[in-house]
Short mmCIF file of C-alpha atoms in Angstrom, two decimals:
data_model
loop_
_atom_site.label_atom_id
_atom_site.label_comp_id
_atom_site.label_asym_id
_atom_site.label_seq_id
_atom_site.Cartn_x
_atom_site.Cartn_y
_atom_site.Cartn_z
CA UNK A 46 0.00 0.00 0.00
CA UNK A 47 3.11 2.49 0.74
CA UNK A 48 4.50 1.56 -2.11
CA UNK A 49 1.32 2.42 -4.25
CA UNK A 50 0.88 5.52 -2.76
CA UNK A 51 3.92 6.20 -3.82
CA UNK A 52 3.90 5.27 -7.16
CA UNK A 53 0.69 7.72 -7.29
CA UNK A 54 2.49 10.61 -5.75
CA UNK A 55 5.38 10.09 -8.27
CA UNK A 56 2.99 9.99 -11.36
CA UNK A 57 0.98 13.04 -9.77
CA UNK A 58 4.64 14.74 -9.49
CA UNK A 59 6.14 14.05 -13.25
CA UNK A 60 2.24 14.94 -14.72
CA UNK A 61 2.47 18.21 -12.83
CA UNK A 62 6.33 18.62 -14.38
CA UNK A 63 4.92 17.96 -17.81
CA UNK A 64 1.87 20.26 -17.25
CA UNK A 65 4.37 23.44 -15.75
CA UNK A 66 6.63 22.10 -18.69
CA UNK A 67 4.01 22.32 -21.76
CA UNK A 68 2.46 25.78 -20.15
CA UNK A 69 5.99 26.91 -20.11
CA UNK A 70 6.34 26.00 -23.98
CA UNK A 71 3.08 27.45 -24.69
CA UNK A 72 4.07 30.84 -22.82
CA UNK A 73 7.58 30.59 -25.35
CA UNK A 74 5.51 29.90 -28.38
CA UNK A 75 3.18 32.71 -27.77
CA UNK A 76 6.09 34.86 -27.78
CA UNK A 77 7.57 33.85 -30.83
CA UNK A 78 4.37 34.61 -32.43
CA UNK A 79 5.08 38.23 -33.00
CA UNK A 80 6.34 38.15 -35.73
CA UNK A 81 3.14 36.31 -37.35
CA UNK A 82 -0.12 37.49 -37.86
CA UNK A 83 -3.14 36.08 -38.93
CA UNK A 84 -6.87 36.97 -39.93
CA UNK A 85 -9.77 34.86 -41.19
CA UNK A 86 -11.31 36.32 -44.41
CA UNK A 87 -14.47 35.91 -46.06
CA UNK A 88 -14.69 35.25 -49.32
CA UNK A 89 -17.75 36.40 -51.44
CA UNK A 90 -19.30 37.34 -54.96
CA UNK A 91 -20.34 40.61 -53.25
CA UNK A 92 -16.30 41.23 -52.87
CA UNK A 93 -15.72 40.79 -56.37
CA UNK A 94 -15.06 43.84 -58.55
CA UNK A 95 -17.25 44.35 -59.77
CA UNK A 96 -19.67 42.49 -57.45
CA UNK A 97 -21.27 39.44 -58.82
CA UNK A 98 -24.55 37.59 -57.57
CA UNK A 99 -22.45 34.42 -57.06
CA UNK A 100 -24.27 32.63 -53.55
CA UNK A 101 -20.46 30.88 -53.55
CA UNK A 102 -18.59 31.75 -50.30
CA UNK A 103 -15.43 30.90 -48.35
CA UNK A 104 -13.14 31.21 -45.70
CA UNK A 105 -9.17 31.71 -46.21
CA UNK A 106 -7.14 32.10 -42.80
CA UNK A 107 -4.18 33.99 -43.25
CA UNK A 108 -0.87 33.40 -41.43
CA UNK A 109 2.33 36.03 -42.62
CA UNK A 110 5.14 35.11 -41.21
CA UNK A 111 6.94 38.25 -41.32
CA UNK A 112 10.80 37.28 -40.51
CA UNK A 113 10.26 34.77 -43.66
CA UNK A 114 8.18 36.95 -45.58
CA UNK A 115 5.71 34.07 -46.09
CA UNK A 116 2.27 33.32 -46.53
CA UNK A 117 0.71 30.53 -45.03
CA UNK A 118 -3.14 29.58 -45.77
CA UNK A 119 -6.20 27.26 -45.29
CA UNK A 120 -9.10 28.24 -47.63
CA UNK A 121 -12.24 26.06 -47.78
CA UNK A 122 -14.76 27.25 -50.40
CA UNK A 123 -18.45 27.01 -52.16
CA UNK A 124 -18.83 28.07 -55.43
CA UNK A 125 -22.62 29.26 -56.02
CA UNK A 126 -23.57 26.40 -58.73
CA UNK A 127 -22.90 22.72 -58.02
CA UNK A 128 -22.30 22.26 -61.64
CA UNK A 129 -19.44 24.90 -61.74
CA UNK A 130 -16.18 23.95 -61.66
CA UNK A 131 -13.51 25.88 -59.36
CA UNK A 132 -10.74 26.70 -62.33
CA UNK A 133 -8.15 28.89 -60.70
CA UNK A 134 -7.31 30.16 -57.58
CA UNK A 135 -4.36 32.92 -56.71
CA UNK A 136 -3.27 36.02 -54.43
CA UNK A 137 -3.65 39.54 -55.89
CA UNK A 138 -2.17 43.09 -55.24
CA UNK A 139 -0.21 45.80 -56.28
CA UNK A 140 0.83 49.39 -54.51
CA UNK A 141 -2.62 50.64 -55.63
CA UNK A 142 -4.35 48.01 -54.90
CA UNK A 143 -7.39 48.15 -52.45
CA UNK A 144 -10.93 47.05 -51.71
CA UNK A 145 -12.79 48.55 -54.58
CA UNK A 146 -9.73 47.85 -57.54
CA UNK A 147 -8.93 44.69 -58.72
CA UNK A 148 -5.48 44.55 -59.07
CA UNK A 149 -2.98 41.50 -60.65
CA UNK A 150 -1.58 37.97 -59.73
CA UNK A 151 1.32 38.02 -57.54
CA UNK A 152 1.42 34.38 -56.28
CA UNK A 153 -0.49 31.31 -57.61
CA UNK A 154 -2.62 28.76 -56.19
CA UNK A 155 -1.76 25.38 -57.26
CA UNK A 156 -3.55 21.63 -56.27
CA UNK A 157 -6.46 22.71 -55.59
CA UNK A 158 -9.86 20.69 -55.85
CA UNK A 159 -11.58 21.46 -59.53
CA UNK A 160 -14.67 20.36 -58.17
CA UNK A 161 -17.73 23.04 -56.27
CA UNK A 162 -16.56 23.10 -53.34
CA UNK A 163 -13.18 21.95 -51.43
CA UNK A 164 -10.49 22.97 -48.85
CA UNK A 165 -6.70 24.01 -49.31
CA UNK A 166 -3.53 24.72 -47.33
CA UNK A 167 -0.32 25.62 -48.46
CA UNK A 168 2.43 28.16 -47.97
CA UNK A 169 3.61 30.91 -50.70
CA UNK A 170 7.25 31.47 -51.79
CA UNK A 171 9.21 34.18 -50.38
CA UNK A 172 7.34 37.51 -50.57
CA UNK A 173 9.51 40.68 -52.49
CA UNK A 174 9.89 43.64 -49.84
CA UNK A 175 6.94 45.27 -51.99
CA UNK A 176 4.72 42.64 -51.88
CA UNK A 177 5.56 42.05 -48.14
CA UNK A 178 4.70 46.24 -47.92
CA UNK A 179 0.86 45.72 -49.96
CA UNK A 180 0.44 42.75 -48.19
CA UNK A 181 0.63 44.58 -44.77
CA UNK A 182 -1.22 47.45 -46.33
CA UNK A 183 -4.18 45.77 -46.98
CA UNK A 184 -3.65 45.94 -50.93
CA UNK A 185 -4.14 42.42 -51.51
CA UNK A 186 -6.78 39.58 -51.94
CA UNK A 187 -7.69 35.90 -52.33
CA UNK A 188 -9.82 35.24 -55.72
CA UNK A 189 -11.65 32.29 -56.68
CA UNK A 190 -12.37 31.94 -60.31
CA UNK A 191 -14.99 29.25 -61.83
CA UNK A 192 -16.48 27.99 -64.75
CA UNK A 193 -19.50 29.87 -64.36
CA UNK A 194 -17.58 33.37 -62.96
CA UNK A 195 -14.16 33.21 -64.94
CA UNK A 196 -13.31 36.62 -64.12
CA UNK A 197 -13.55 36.09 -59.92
CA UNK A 198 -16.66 34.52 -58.45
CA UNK A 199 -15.98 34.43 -54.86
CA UNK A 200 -13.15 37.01 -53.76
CA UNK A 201 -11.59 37.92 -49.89
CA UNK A 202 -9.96 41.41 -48.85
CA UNK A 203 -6.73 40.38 -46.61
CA UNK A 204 -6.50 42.87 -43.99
CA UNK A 205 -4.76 42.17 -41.00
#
C-alpha cells in the first residue's frame, strides 16, 4: 500500500512537471508569435469587382510570417452552382491596390480541388519587400475563379 501511494504521488509529481513544462512551452511559443499574424477572411461574390450575384462563399485564414516573408493559408470554399467547376485560384495586389480595384496575380494557387466546393492549405514562396509592404497594407486579396464566374466569383480582402 506504501509503495502504491507512492507510485501515485510520483505519477501526480512528473504529470504536474509535464503540465508546468508544456504551459511553459506554450508561454515561449506565444512569444515567438510576433512576428506572425493572422486573420480569417471571407470570401464572397459581393467582394468581387465588380460584385457578382455568385451565392459561392469561403473562408481563407491567413498566417504572414513576417521574418520569412511568407504566406501561409487554409481556404475552404463554395462556389454558387454545383455544376461549376472551381478553375483557378491565386493572391492579388499591387501598390494601388485596395478594396474597390482589382489589381494583378502576384502568387499562384496550385492543387487545388476542380470540383464546387473543397479545402486548401499551403504556404507561398518568399514575398519581395513590396509585396511584403501591400500585403501589410491591406492591398491584396484571395480570388476564386470558376467555370460559371471566370473573371472572380468568390473574392476575400486580406486585412490584417
Amino acid at each position: 500500500m506504501i509503495k502504491t501511494k507512492f507510485q501515485k504521488a510520483k505519477n501526480l509529481g512528473l504529470l504536474s512537471l509535464m503540465v508546468l513544462f508544456v504551459s511553459l512551452s506554450a508561454c515561449t511559443a506565444m512569444k515567438n508569435h510576433s512576428n506572425i499574424k493572422t486573420v480569417t477572411v471571407k470570401l464572397s461574390g459581393a467582394n468581387e469587382v465588380p460584385a457578382n450575384n455568385s451565392t459561392g462563399s469561403g473562408i481563407a485564414v491567413i498566417a504572414y510570417k513576417t521574418d520569412m516573408k511568407i504566406i501561409t493559408y487554409n481556404i475552404s470554399w463554395t462556389l454558387g452552382s454545383s455544376t461549376a467547376t472551381t478553375t483557378n485560384m491565386h493572391f492579388h495586389g499591387a501598390d494601388n491596390g485596395s478594396t474597390t480595384t482589382s489589381s494583378p496575380v502576384q502568387i499562384g494557387i496550385t492543387g487545388f480541388s476542380k470540383g464546387s466546393s473543397g479545402t486548401i492549405s499551403g504556404m507561398t514562396v518568399t514575398l519581395t519587400d513590396a509585396q511584403a509592404a501591400q500585403l501589410l497594407a491591406g492591398k491584396w486579396y484571395v480570388n476564386i475563379h470558376s467555370s460559371t464566374v471566370p473573371g472572380g466569383e468568390i473574392r476575400g480582402n486580406i486585412i490584417f
